[in-house]
PDB file of C-alpha atoms in Angstrom:
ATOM      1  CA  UNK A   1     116.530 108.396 112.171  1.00 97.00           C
ATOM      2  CA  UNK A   2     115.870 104.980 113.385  1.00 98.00           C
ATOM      3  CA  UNK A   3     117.878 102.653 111.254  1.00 98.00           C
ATOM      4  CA  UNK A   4     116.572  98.949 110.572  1.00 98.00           C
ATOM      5  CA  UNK A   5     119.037  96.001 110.477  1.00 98.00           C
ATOM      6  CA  UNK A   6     117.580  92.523 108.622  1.00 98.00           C
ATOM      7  CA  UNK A   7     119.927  89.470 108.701  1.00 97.00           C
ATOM      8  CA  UNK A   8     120.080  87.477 107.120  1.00 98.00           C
ATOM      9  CA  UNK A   9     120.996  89.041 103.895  1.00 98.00           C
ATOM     10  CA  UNK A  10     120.627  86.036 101.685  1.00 98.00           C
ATOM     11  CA  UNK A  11     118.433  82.873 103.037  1.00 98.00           C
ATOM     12  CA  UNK A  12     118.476  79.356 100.898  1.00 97.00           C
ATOM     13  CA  UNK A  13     116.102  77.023 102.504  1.00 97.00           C
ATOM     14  CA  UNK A  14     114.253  74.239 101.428  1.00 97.00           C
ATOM     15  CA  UNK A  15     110.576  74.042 100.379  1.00 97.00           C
ATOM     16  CA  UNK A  16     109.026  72.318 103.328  1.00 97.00           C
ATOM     17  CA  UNK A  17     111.712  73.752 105.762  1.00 97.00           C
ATOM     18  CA  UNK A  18     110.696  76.852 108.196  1.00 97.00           C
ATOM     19  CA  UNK A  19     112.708  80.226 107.838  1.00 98.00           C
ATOM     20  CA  UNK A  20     113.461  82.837 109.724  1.00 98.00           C
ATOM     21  CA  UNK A  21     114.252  86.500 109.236  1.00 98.00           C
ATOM     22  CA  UNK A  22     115.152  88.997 111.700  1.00 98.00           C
ATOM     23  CA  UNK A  23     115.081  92.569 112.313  1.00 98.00           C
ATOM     24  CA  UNK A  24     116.652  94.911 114.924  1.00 98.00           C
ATOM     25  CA  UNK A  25     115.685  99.043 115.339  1.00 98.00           C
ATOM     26  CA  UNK A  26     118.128 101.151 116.834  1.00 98.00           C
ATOM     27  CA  UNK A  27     115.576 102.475 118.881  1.00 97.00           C
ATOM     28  CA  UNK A  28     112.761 101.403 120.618  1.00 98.00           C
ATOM     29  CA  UNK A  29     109.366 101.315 118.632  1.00 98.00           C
ATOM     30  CA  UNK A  30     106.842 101.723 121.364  1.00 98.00           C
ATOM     31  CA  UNK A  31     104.898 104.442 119.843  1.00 97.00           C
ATOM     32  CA  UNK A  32     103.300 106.914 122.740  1.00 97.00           C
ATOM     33  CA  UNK A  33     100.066 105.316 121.978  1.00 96.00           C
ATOM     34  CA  UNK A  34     100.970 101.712 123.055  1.00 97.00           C
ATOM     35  CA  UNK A  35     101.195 100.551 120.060  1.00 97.00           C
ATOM     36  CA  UNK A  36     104.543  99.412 118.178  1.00 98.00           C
ATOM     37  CA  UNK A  37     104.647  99.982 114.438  1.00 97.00           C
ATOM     38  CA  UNK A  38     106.574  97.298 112.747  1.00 98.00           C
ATOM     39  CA  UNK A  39     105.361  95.862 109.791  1.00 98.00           C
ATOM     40  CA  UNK A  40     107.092  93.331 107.311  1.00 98.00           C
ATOM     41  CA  UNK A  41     106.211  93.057 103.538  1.00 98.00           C
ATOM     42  CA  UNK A  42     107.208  90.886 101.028  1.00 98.00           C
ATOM     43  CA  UNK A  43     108.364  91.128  97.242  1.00 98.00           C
ATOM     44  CA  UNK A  44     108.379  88.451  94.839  1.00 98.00           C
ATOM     45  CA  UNK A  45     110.688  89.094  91.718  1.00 97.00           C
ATOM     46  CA  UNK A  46     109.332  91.761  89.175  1.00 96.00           C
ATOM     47  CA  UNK A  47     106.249  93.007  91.590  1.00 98.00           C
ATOM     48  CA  UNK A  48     105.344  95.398  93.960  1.00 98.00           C
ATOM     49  CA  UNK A  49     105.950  94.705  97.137  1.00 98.00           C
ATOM     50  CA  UNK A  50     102.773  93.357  99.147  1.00 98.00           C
ATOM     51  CA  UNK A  51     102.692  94.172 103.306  1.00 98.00           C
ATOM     52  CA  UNK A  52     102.084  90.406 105.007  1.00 98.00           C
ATOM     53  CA  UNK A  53     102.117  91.352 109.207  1.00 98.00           C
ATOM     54  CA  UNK A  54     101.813  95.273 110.639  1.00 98.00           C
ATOM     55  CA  UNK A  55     101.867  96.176 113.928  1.00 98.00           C
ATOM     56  CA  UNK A  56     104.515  93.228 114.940  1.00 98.00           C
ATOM     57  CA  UNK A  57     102.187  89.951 114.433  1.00 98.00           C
ATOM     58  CA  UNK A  58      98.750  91.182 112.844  1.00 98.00           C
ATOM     59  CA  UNK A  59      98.686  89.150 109.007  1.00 98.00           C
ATOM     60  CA  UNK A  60      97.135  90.789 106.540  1.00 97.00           C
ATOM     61  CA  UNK A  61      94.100  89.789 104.866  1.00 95.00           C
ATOM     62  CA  UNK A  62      94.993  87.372 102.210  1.00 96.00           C
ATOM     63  CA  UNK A  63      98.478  86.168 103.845  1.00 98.00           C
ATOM     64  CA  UNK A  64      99.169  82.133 104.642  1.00 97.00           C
ATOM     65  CA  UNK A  65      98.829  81.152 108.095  1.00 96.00           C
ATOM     66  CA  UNK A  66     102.441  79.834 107.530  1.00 98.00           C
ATOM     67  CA  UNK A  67     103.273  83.320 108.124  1.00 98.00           C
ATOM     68  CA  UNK A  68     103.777  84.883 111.425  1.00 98.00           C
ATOM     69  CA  UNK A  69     105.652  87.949 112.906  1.00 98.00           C
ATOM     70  CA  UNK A  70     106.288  88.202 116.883  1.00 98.00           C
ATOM     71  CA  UNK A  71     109.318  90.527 118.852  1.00 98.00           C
ATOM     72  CA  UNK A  72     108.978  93.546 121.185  1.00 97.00           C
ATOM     73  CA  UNK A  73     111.280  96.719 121.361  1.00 96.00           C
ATOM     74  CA  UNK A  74     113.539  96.540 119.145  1.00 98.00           C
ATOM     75  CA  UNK A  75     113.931  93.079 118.102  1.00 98.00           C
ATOM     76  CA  UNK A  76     111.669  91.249 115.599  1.00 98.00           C
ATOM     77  CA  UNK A  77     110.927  88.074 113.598  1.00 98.00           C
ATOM     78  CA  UNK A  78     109.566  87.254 110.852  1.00 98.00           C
ATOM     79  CA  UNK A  79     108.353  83.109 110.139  1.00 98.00           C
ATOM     80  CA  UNK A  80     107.869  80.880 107.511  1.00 98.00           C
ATOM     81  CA  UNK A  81     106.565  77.682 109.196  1.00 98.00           C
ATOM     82  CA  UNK A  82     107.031  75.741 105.633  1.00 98.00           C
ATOM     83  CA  UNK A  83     108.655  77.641 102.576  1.00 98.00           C
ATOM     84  CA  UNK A  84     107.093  77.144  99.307  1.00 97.00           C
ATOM     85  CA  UNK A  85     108.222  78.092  95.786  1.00 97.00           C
ATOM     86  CA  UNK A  86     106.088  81.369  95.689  1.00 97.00           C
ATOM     87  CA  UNK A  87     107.689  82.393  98.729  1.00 98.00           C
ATOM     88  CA  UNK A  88     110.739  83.430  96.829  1.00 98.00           C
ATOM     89  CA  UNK A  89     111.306  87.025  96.995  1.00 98.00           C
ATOM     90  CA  UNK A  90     113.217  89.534  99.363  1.00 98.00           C
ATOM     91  CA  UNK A  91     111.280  90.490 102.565  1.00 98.00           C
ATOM     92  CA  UNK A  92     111.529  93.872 104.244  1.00 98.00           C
ATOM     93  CA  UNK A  93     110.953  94.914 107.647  1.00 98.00           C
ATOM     94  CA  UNK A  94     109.731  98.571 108.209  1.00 98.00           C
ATOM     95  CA  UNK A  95     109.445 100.614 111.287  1.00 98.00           C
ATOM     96  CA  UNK A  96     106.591 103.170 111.446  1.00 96.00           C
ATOM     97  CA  UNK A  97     106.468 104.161 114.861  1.00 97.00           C
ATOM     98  CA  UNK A  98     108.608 107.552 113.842  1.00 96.00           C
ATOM     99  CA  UNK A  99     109.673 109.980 111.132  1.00 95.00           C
ATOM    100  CA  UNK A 100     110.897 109.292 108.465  1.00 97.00           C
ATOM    101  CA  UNK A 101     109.789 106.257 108.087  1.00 97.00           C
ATOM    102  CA  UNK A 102     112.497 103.600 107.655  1.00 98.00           C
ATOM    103  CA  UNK A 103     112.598 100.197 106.229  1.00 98.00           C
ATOM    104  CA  UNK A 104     115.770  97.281 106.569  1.00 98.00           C
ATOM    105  CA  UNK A 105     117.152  96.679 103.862  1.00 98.00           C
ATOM    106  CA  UNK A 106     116.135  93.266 102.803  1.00 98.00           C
ATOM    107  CA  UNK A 107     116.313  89.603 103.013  1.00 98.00           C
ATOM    108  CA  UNK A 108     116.808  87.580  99.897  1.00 98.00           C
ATOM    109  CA  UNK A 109     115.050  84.120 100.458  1.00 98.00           C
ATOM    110  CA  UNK A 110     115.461  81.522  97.757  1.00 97.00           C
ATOM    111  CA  UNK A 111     114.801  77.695  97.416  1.00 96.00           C
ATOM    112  CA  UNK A 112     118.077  75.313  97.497  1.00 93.00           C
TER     113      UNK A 112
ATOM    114  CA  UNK B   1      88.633  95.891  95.379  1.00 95.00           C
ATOM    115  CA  UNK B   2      91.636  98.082  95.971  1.00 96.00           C
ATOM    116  CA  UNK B   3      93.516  99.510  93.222  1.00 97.00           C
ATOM    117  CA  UNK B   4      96.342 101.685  93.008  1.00 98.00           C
ATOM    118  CA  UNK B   5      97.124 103.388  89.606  1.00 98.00           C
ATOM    119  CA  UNK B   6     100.755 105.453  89.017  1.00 98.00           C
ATOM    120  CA  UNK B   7     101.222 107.475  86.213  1.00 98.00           C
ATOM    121  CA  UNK B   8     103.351 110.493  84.986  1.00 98.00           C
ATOM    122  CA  UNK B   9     106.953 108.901  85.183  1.00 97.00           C
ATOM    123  CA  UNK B  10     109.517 108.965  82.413  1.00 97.00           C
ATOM    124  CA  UNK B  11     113.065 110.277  81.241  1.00 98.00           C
ATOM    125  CA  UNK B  12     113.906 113.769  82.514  1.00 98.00           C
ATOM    126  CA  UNK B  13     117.239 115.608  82.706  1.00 98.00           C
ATOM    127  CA  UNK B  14     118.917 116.726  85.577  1.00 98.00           C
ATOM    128  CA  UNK B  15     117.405 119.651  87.576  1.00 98.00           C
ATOM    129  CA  UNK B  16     114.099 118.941  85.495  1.00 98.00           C
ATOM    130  CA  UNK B  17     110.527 118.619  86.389  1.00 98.00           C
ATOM    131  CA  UNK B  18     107.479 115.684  86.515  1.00 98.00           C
ATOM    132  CA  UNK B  19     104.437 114.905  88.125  1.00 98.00           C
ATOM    133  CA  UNK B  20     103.628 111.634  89.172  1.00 98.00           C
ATOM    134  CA  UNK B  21      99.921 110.800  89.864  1.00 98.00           C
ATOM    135  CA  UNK B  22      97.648 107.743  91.217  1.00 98.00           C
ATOM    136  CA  UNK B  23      94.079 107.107  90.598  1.00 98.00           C
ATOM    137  CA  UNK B  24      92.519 104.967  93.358  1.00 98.00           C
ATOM    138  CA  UNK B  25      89.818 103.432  93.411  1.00 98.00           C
ATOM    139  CA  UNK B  26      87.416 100.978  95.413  1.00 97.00           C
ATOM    140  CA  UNK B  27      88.075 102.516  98.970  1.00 97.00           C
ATOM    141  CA  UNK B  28      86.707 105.545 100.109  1.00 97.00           C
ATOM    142  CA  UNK B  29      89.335 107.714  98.935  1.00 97.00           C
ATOM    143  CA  UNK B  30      89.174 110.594 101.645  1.00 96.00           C
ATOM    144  CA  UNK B  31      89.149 108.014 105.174  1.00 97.00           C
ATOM    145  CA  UNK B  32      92.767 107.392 104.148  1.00 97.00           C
ATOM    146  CA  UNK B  33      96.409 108.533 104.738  1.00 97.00           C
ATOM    147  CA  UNK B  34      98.242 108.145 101.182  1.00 98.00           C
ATOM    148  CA  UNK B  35     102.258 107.848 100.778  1.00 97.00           C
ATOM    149  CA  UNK B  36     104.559 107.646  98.318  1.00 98.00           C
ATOM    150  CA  UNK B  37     107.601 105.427  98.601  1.00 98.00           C
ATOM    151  CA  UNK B  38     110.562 104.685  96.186  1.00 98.00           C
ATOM    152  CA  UNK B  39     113.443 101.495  94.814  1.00 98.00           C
ATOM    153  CA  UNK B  40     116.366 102.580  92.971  1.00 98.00           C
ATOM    154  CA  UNK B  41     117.007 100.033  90.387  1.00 97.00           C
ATOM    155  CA  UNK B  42     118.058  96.825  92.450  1.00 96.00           C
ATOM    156  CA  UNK B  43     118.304  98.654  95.868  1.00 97.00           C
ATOM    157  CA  UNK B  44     115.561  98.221  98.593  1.00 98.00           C
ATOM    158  CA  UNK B  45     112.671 100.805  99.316  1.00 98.00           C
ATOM    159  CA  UNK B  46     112.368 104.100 100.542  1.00 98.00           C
ATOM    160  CA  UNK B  47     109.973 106.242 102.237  1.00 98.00           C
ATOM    161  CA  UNK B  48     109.272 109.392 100.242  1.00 98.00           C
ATOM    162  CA  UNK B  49     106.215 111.196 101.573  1.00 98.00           C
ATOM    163  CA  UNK B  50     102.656 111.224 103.227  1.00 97.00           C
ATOM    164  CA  UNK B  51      99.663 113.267 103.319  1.00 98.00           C
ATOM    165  CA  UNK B  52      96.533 113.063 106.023  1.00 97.00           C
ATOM    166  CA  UNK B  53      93.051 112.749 104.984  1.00 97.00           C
ATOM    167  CA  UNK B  54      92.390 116.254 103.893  1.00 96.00           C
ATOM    168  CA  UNK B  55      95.323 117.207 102.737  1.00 97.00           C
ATOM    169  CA  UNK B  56      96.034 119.384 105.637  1.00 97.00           C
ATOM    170  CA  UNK B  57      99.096 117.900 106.657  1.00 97.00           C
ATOM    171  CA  UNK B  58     102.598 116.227 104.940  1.00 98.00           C
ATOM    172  CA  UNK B  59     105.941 115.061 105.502  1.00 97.00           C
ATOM    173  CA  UNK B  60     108.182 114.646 103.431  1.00 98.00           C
ATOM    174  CA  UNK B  61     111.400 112.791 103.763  1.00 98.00           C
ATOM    175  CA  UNK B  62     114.943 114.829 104.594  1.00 97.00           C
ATOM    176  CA  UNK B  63     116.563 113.729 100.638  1.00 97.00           C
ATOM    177  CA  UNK B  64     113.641 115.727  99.225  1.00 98.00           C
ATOM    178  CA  UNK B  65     112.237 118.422 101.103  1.00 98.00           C
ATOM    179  CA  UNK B  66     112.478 121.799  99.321  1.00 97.00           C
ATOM    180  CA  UNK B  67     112.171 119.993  95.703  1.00 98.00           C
ATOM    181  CA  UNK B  68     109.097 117.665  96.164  1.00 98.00           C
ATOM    182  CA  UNK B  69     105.577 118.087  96.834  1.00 98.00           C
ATOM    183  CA  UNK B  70     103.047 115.773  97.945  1.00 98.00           C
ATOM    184  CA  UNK B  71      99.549 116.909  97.501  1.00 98.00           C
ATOM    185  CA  UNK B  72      95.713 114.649  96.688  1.00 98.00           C
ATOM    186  CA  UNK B  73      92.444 116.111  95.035  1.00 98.00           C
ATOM    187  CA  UNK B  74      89.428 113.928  97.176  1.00 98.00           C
ATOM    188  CA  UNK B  75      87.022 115.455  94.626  1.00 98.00           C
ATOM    189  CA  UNK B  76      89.250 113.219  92.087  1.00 98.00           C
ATOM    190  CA  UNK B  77      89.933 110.323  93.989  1.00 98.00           C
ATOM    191  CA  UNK B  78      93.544 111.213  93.241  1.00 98.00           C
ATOM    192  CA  UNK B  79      97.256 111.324  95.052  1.00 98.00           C
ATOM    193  CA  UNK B  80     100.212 113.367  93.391  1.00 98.00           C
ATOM    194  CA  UNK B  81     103.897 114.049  93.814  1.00 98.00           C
ATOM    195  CA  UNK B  82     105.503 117.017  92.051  1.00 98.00           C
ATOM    196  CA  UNK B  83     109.168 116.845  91.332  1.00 98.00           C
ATOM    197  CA  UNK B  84     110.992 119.933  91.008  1.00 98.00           C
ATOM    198  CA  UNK B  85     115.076 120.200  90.832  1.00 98.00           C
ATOM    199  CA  UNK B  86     115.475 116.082  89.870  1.00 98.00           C
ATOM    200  CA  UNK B  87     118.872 114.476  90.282  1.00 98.00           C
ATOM    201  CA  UNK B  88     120.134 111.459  88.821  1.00 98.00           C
ATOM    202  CA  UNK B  89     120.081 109.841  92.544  1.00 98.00           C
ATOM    203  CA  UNK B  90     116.099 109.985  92.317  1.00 98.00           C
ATOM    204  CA  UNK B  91     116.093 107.688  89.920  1.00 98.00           C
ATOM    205  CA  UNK B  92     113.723 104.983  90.872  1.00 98.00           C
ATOM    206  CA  UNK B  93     110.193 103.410  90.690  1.00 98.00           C
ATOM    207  CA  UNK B  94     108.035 105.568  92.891  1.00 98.00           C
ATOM    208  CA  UNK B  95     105.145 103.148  94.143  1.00 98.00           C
ATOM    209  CA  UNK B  96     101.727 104.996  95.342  1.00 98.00           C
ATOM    210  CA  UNK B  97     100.299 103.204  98.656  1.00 98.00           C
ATOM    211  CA  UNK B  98      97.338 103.442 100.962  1.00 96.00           C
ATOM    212  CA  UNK B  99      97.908 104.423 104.623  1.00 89.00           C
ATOM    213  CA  UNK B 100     100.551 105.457 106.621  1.00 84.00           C
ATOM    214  CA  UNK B 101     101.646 102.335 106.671  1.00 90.00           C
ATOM    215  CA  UNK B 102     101.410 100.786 103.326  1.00 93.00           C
ATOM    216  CA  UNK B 103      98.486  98.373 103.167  1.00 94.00           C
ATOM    217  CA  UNK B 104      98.196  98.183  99.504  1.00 97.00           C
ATOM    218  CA  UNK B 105     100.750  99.826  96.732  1.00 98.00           C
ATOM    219  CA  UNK B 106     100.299 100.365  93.222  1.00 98.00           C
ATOM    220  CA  UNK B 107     102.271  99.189  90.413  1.00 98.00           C
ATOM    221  CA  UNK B 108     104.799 101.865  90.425  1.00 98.00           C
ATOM    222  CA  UNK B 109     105.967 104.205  87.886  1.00 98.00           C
ATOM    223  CA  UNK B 110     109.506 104.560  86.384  1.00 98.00           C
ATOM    224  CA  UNK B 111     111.781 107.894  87.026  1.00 98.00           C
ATOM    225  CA  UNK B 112     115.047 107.649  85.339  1.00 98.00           C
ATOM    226  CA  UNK B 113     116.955 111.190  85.769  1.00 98.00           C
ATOM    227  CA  UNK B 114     119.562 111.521  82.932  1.00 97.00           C
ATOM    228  CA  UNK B 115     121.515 113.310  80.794  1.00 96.00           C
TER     229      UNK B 115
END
């Protein structure tokens, strides 16, 4: 199984700052078709978890230009150019490329 | 406007039964993959299952193979997961989403296997 590694676990930053999360496969995931299926989704406290960026760095419709997602291989990144308060949530990476599907584990980002 | 529906969860003893379902609605129901995916209480999620367009094929995570089931009626705009032989480690919400890779989820249902 590929396994998905998010640091950092826990993220404090403050509203206005940028923030960064990152996430590292233990395997490549270039899918045979070209394409590589990493996708990052957040979930504020008490809801369902919402998918912001899939295939590496394509936002979903709906999500804040302030987010972006960008990496190759095995290493990715997920940015917040500015953090605001409904940002607040834990964000998950999640590989798709093979089965079973896996996802990190999560990064907790709250305001200082 | 997408919307994702879960019912069928509840309390259930060990080695017990339930069928979860999810009523979709405003996509066209049969141009999509559907999965099911899982969170223990305060843990992070898990991928539990997908099914193609037609039903024809499914895949089903190692932790559950042999005891679930995923399966979808297109004729009822509808996505199911049958249970069979639950332990108290499948405890979880189990969350309903479009595609194989999650798009939109629903609002999840509650599974709590216990004595």
């Amino acid at each position: 199984d590929v396994v998905m590694t998010q640091s950092p676990l826990s993220l404090p930053v403050t509203l206005g700052q940028p923030a960064s999360v990152s996430c590292r496969s233990s395997q490549s995931l270039v899918h045979s078709d070209g394409n590589t299926y990493l996708s990052w989704f957040q979930q504020r406290p008490g809801q369902s978890p919402r998918r912001l960026i899939y295939k590496v760095s394509n936002r979903d419709s709906g999500v804040p230009d302030r987010f972006s997602g960008s990496g190759s291989g095995t290493d990715f990144t997920l940015k917040i150019s500015r953090v605001e308060a409904e940002d607040v949530g834990v964000y998950y990476c999640m590989q798709g490329t093979q089965r079973p599907l896996t996802f990190g584990g999560g990064t907790k980002v709250e305001i200082k | 406007e997408v919307h994702l529906v879960e019912s069928g969860g509840g309390l259930v003893q060990p080695g017990g039964s339930l069928r979860l379902s999810c009523a979709a609605s405003g996509f066209t129901f049969n141009n999509y993959w559907m999965s099911w995916v899982r969170q223990a209480p305060g843990k992070g999620l898990e991928w539990v299952a997908n099914i193609n367009k037609d039903g024809s094929e499914k895949f089903h995570v190692d932790s559950v193979k042999g005891r679930f089931t995923i399966s979808r009626d297109n004729t009822k705009n509808s996505l199911y997961l049958q249970m069979n032989s639950l332990r108290v480690e499948d405890t979880a919400v189990y969350y309903c989403a479009r595609t194989y890779h999650f798009d939109y989820w629903g609002q999840g249902a509650l599974v709590t296997v216990s004595s």
